[in-house]
GROMACS .gro file of C-alpha atoms in nm:
model
  277
    1MET     CA    1  -0.002   0.020  -0.016
    2ARG     CA    2   0.143   0.324  -0.075
    3ARG     CA    3   0.017   0.707   0.019
    4GLN     CA    4   0.018   0.907  -0.261
    5GLU     CA    5   0.155   1.256  -0.056
    6LEU     CA    6   0.507   1.150  -0.068
    7ASP     CA    7   0.494   0.789  -0.222
    8ILE     CA    8   0.453   0.645   0.139
    9GLN     CA    9   0.512   0.275   0.082
   10LEU     CA   10   0.324   0.094   0.393
   11LYS     CA   11   0.431  -0.285   0.452
   12THR     CA   12   0.246  -0.561   0.564
   13PRO     CA   13   0.417  -0.775   0.855
   14GLU     CA   14   0.482  -1.005   0.609
   15GLN     CA   15   0.630  -0.823   0.409
   16ILE     CA   16   0.856  -0.667   0.712
   17GLU     CA   17   0.939  -1.048   0.791
   18LYS     CA   18   1.127  -1.024   0.469
   19MET     CA   19   1.280  -0.693   0.527
   20ARG     CA   20   1.402  -0.869   0.872
   21ALA     CA   21   1.616  -1.127   0.666
   22ALA     CA   22   1.747  -0.901   0.448
   23GLY     CA   23   1.862  -0.681   0.788
   24LEU     CA   24   2.008  -0.995   0.949
   25VAL     CA   25   2.248  -1.052   0.617
   26VAL     CA   26   2.352  -0.698   0.644
   27ALA     CA   27   2.379  -0.715   1.065
   28ALA     CA   28   2.587  -1.014   0.961
   29ALA     CA   29   2.804  -0.832   0.716
   30LEU     CA   30   2.865  -0.569   0.956
   31ASP     CA   31   2.971  -0.794   1.226
   32ALA     CA   32   3.233  -0.945   0.992
   33MET     CA   33   3.379  -0.562   0.926
   34ARG     CA   34   3.368  -0.475   1.269
   35ALA     CA   35   3.610  -0.795   1.370
   36ALA     CA   36   3.810  -0.737   1.064
   37VAL     CA   37   3.862  -0.375   1.106
   38ALA     CA   38   4.245  -0.299   1.190
   39PRO     CA   39   4.578  -0.103   1.128
   40GLY     CA   40   4.725  -0.218   0.782
   41VAL     CA   41   4.346  -0.337   0.688
   42SER     CA   42   4.221  -0.172   0.374
   43THR     CA   43   3.872  -0.034   0.303
   44GLY     CA   44   3.877  -0.276  -0.025
   45ASP     CA   45   3.979  -0.539   0.207
   46LEU     CA   46   3.622  -0.470   0.379
   47ASP     CA   47   3.453  -0.416   0.109
   48ALA     CA   48   3.525  -0.771  -0.013
   49ILE     CA   49   3.430  -0.911   0.303
   50ALA     CA   50   3.080  -0.775   0.267
   51GLU     CA   51   3.040  -0.894  -0.060
   52LYS     CA   52   3.121  -1.246   0.056
   53VAL     CA   53   2.861  -1.233   0.368
   54ILE     CA   54   2.592  -1.097   0.160
   55ARG     CA   55   2.644  -1.324  -0.129
   56ASP     CA   56   2.692  -1.632   0.060
   57ALA     CA   57   2.362  -1.549   0.202
   58GLY     CA   58   2.172  -1.547  -0.124
   59ALA     CA   59   2.137  -1.165  -0.104
   60THR     CA   60   2.242  -0.880  -0.322
   61PRO     CA   61   2.459  -0.579  -0.200
   62SER     CA   62   2.189  -0.289  -0.233
   63PHE     CA   63   2.484  -0.071  -0.301
   64LYS     CA   64   2.674  -0.215  -0.575
   65GLY     CA   65   2.590  -0.012  -0.933
   66TYR     CA   66   2.332   0.225  -0.743
   67HIS     CA   67   2.312   0.518  -0.948
   68GLY     CA   68   2.716   0.376  -1.021
   69PHE     CA   69   2.837   0.350  -0.692
   70PRO     CA   70   3.127   0.090  -0.766
   71ALA     CA   71   3.133  -0.123  -0.435
   72SER     CA   72   2.918  -0.328  -0.180
   73ILE     CA   73   2.992  -0.086   0.111
   74CYS     CA   74   3.064   0.327   0.168
   75ALA     CA   75   3.397   0.314   0.381
   76SER     CA   76   3.426   0.651   0.517
   77VAL     CA   77   3.759   0.757   0.670
   78ASN     CA   78   3.821   1.032   0.942
   79GLU     CA   79   3.681   1.362   0.808
   80GLN     CA   80   3.470   1.136   0.544
   81VAL     CA   81   3.135   1.176   0.655
   82VAL     CA   82   2.971   0.937   0.424
   83HIS     CA   83   2.949   0.778   0.074
   84GLY     CA   84   3.357   0.720   0.087
   85ILE     CA   85   3.413   0.480  -0.195
   86PRO     CA   86   3.646   0.177  -0.047
   87SER     CA   87   3.998   0.078  -0.216
   88ALA     CA   88   4.293  -0.147  -0.167
   89GLY     CA   89   4.496   0.157  -0.142
   90GLN     CA   90   4.325   0.315   0.113
   91VAL     CA   91   4.471   0.153   0.430
   92LEU     CA   92   4.324   0.186   0.781
   93ARG     CA   93   4.607   0.313   1.052
   94GLU     CA   94   4.614   0.347   1.415
   95GLY     CA   95   4.306   0.612   1.567
   96ASP     CA   96   4.143   0.646   1.248
   97LEU     CA   97   3.799   0.631   1.276
   98ILE     CA   98   3.583   0.443   0.994
   99SER     CA   99   3.189   0.467   0.927
  100ILE     CA  100   3.114   0.165   0.725
  101ASP     CA  101   2.761   0.192   0.564
  102CYS     CA  102   2.614  -0.148   0.410
  103GLY     CA  103   2.302  -0.251   0.261
  104ALA     CA  104   2.133  -0.613   0.127
  105VAL     CA  105   1.847  -0.704  -0.093
  106LEU     CA  106   1.718  -1.035  -0.035
  107ASP     CA  107   1.389  -1.133  -0.218
  108GLY     CA  108   1.310  -0.790  -0.316
  109TRP     CA  109   1.320  -0.636   0.008
  110HIS     CA  110   1.622  -0.410   0.166
  111GLY     CA  111   1.767  -0.361   0.475
  112ASP     CA  112   2.039  -0.080   0.523
  113SER     CA  113   2.287   0.020   0.860
  114ALA     CA  114   2.593   0.173   0.935
  115ILE     CA  115   2.824   0.200   1.226
  116THR     CA  116   3.136   0.368   1.321
  117VAL     CA  117   3.435   0.200   1.459
  118GLY     CA  118   3.774   0.322   1.614
  119VAL     CA  119   4.110   0.162   1.459
  120GLY     CA  120   4.314   0.054   1.712
  121GLU     CA  121   4.391   0.258   2.000
  122THR     CA  122   4.151   0.566   1.929
  123ASP     CA  123   4.106   0.919   2.071
  124PRO     CA  124   3.853   0.845   2.368
  125ALA     CA  125   3.698   1.183   2.219
  126LEU     CA  126   3.641   0.999   1.927
  127LEU     CA  127   3.475   0.694   2.033
  128LYS     CA  128   3.221   0.942   2.275
  129MET     CA  129   3.105   1.082   1.925
  130ALA     CA  130   3.037   0.748   1.802
  131GLU     CA  131   2.839   0.643   2.117
  132VAL     CA  132   2.705   1.012   2.070
  133ALA     CA  133   2.555   0.924   1.724
  134GLU     CA  134   2.426   0.588   1.820
  135ASP     CA  135   2.247   0.687   2.168
  136ALA     CA  136   2.083   0.959   1.941
  137MET     CA  137   1.995   0.710   1.670
  138TRP     CA  138   1.795   0.496   1.924
  139ALA     CA  139   1.651   0.830   2.081
  140GLY     CA  140   1.499   0.874   1.734
  141ILE     CA  141   1.383   0.509   1.711
  142ALA     CA  142   1.232   0.540   2.049
  143ALA     CA  143   1.031   0.831   1.980
  144ALA     CA  144   0.886   0.658   1.666
  145ALA     CA  145   0.778   0.370   1.921
  146ARG     CA  146   0.619   0.598   2.172
  147GLY     CA  147   0.461   0.758   1.873
  148ILE     CA  148   0.283   0.464   1.705
  149ALA     CA  149   0.199   0.351   2.082
  150ASN     CA  150  -0.031   0.676   2.140
  151GLY     CA  151  -0.137   0.716   1.799
  152ARG     CA  152   0.024   1.086   1.788
  153GLY     CA  153   0.359   1.037   1.646
  154ARG     CA  154   0.477   1.274   1.372
  155LEU     CA  155   0.797   1.225   1.150
  156THR     CA  156   0.979   1.517   1.288
  157ASP     CA  157   0.925   1.368   1.662
  158ILE     CA  158   1.226   1.128   1.536
  159SER     CA  159   1.419   1.436   1.438
  160PHE     CA  160   1.367   1.608   1.716
  161ASN     CA  161   1.450   1.358   1.953
  162ILE     CA  162   1.782   1.276   1.758
  163GLU     CA  163   1.863   1.639   1.796
  164LYS     CA  164   1.773   1.682   2.168
  165SER     CA  165   2.032   1.383   2.260
  166ILE     CA  166   2.304   1.524   2.037
  167ARG     CA  167   2.264   1.858   2.206
  168LYS     CA  168   2.287   1.726   2.543
  169ALA     CA  169   2.544   1.538   2.486
  170GLY     CA  170   2.773   1.812   2.395
  171ARG     CA  171   2.897   2.008   2.120
  172TYR     CA  172   2.892   1.858   1.821
  173GLY     CA  173   2.798   1.939   1.458
  174ILE     CA  174   2.516   1.796   1.336
  175VAL     CA  175   2.527   1.763   0.939
  176ASP     CA  176   2.254   1.912   0.728
  177GLY     CA  177   2.128   1.820   0.405
  178TYR     CA  178   2.179   1.431   0.457
  179GLY     CA  179   1.973   1.211   0.674
  180GLY     CA  180   1.744   0.895   0.705
  181HIS     CA  181   1.514   0.773   0.470
  182GLY     CA  182   1.226   0.507   0.401
  183ILE     CA  183   1.325   0.176   0.273
  184GLY     CA  184   1.139  -0.134   0.137
  185THR     CA  185   1.132  -0.232  -0.191
  186GLU     CA  186   1.374   0.039  -0.276
  187MET     CA  187   1.690   0.131  -0.070
  188HIS     CA  188   1.583   0.457  -0.084
  189GLN     CA  189   1.198   0.591  -0.078
  190ASP     CA  190   1.005   0.858   0.080
  191PRO     CA  191   1.010   1.038   0.350
  192HIS     CA  192   1.325   1.194   0.390
  193VAL     CA  193   1.447   1.153   0.793
  194LEU     CA  194   1.610   1.466   0.900
  195ASN     CA  195   1.822   1.477   1.212
  196HIS     CA  196   1.720   1.793   1.359
  197GLY     CA  197   1.386   2.004   1.383
  198LYS     CA  198   1.095   2.061   1.581
  199PRO     CA  199   0.813   1.787   1.687
  200GLY     CA  200   0.475   1.758   1.582
  201ARG     CA  201   0.572   1.813   1.220
  202GLY     CA  202   0.551   1.597   0.875
  203ILE     CA  203   0.378   1.282   0.782
  204ARG     CA  204   0.176   1.074   1.091
  205LEU     CA  205   0.402   0.767   1.193
  206GLU     CA  206   0.168   0.491   1.059
  207VAL     CA  207   0.182   0.108   1.145
  208GLY     CA  208   0.372  -0.066   0.833
  209LEU     CA  209   0.625   0.271   0.762
  210ALA     CA  210   0.932   0.158   0.750
  211LEU     CA  211   1.251   0.385   0.809
  212ALA     CA  212   1.646   0.387   0.809
  213ILE     CA  213   1.725   0.631   1.079
  214GLU     CA  214   2.118   0.761   1.035
  215PRO     CA  215   2.258   1.060   1.254
  216MET     CA  216   2.578   1.192   1.139
  217ILE     CA  217   2.740   1.391   1.334
  218THR     CA  218   3.090   1.613   1.348
  219MET     CA  219   3.360   1.720   1.606
  220GLY     CA  220   3.319   2.063   1.443
  221SER     CA  221   3.115   2.242   1.193
  222PRO     CA  222   2.834   2.051   1.021
  223ARG     CA  223   2.923   2.192   0.716
  224THR     CA  224   3.032   1.946   0.404
  225VAL     CA  225   3.137   1.917   0.066
  226GLU     CA  226   3.116   1.622  -0.177
  227LEU     CA  227   3.442   1.537  -0.337
  228SER     CA  228   3.544   1.531  -0.711
  229ASP     CA  229   3.453   1.154  -0.713
  230GLY     CA  230   3.084   1.243  -0.723
  231TRP     CA  231   3.023   1.044  -0.414
  232THR     CA  232   3.262   1.092  -0.115
  233VAL     CA  233   3.111   1.396   0.177
  234VAL     CA  234   3.391   1.556   0.372
  235THR     CA  235   3.364   1.807   0.633
  236ARG     CA  236   3.451   2.126   0.507
  237ASP     CA  237   3.679   2.197   0.812
  238GLY     CA  238   3.858   1.877   0.791
  239SER     CA  239   3.697   1.751   1.143
  240ARG     CA  240   3.610   1.384   1.209
  241ALA     CA  241   3.269   1.299   1.194
  242ALA     CA  242   3.051   0.950   1.275
  243HIS     CA  243   2.752   0.804   1.115
  244VAL     CA  244   2.536   0.516   1.253
  245GLU     CA  245   2.231   0.376   1.111
  246HIS     CA  246   1.968   0.093   1.155
  247THR     CA  247   1.655  -0.008   1.003
  248MET     CA  248   1.305  -0.021   1.186
  249ALA     CA  249   0.956  -0.075   1.090
  250LEU     CA  250   0.652   0.006   1.302
  251LEU     CA  251   0.402  -0.271   1.355
  252GLU     CA  252   0.088  -0.278   1.575
  253ASP     CA  253   0.255  -0.338   1.947
  254GLY     CA  254   0.591  -0.171   1.863
  255VAL     CA  255   0.896  -0.133   1.650
  256TRP     CA  256   1.132  -0.375   1.503
  257VAL     CA  257   1.474  -0.252   1.405
  258THR     CA  258   1.526  -0.519   1.128
  259THR     CA  259   1.906  -0.455   1.106
  260ALA     CA  260   1.951  -0.518   1.491
  261VAL     CA  261   2.012  -0.878   1.557
  262ASP     CA  262   1.751  -0.868   1.886
  263GLY     CA  263   1.553  -0.629   1.688
  264GLY     CA  264   1.624  -0.360   1.963
  265ARG     CA  265   1.499  -0.534   2.283
  266ALA     CA  266   1.860  -0.448   2.465
  267ARG     CA  267   1.812  -0.071   2.403
  268LEU     CA  268   1.448  -0.047   2.362
  269GLY     CA  269   1.277  -0.277   2.596
  270ASP     CA  270   0.916  -0.319   2.585
  271LEU     CA  271   0.900  -0.061   2.278
  272VAL     CA  272   0.966  -0.367   2.059
  273THR     CA  273   0.687  -0.563   1.917
  274ALA     CA  274   0.625  -0.924   2.035
  275ARG     CA  275   0.700  -1.008   1.676
  276GLN     CA  276   1.047  -0.968   1.680
  277GLY     CA  277   1.283  -1.264   1.636
   0.00000   0.00000   0.00000
């Protein structure tokens, strides 16, 4: 079913089960890459790991070939915010911070998730920034779950709670122009989900809505620039950045984080649907 104003795709519980299967493939690929991150490993090595895990599961990398993107993951190191192109020549060094974004499509349905990981001994302030981004992501997801429970949720309630969580944690730049999105039979669907804003605006949160929630924050200015490769987005001031993401779906009795192995239970408790598994 689609809502026409923004072409919102609402999923049935059975379709969300299929998104869960794709999400678990993404989770497995990210777990394998997290374990492989180390000084001397190239972002091309990580890309090969992800593609093998995804294809061995009978799925296809969502990113590869998407508008010409040449790889299975986005690997964004240090001042790179998003959409970094992995390569054999980009070798990780002690103290680097890497964001890895990964997507897979299985049986026609997508999962999309991202993590930020320190390489070897990493500045605690950078690891704290990654933690702040992750906490903000979960704050946004929890807001969506509460909104579906009380029947009053609006899209920007997610945005507001992401921003509030970040602002409470310290002085970080919240990247503008990039954010979360609808997801389902396509990787990117309506609506766009900002990581900042006032609550109570935008579309009503409905059962069957699936969204990728993805805060991106920096240690400095939120301003960014796209490099000449047409993909890689970097901070304008050279400050380090963090990017995290999960795919979630709203059901009658709660939220299901389809790319989290536990469905989101550890972070969200009873806000998670009983259907999750």
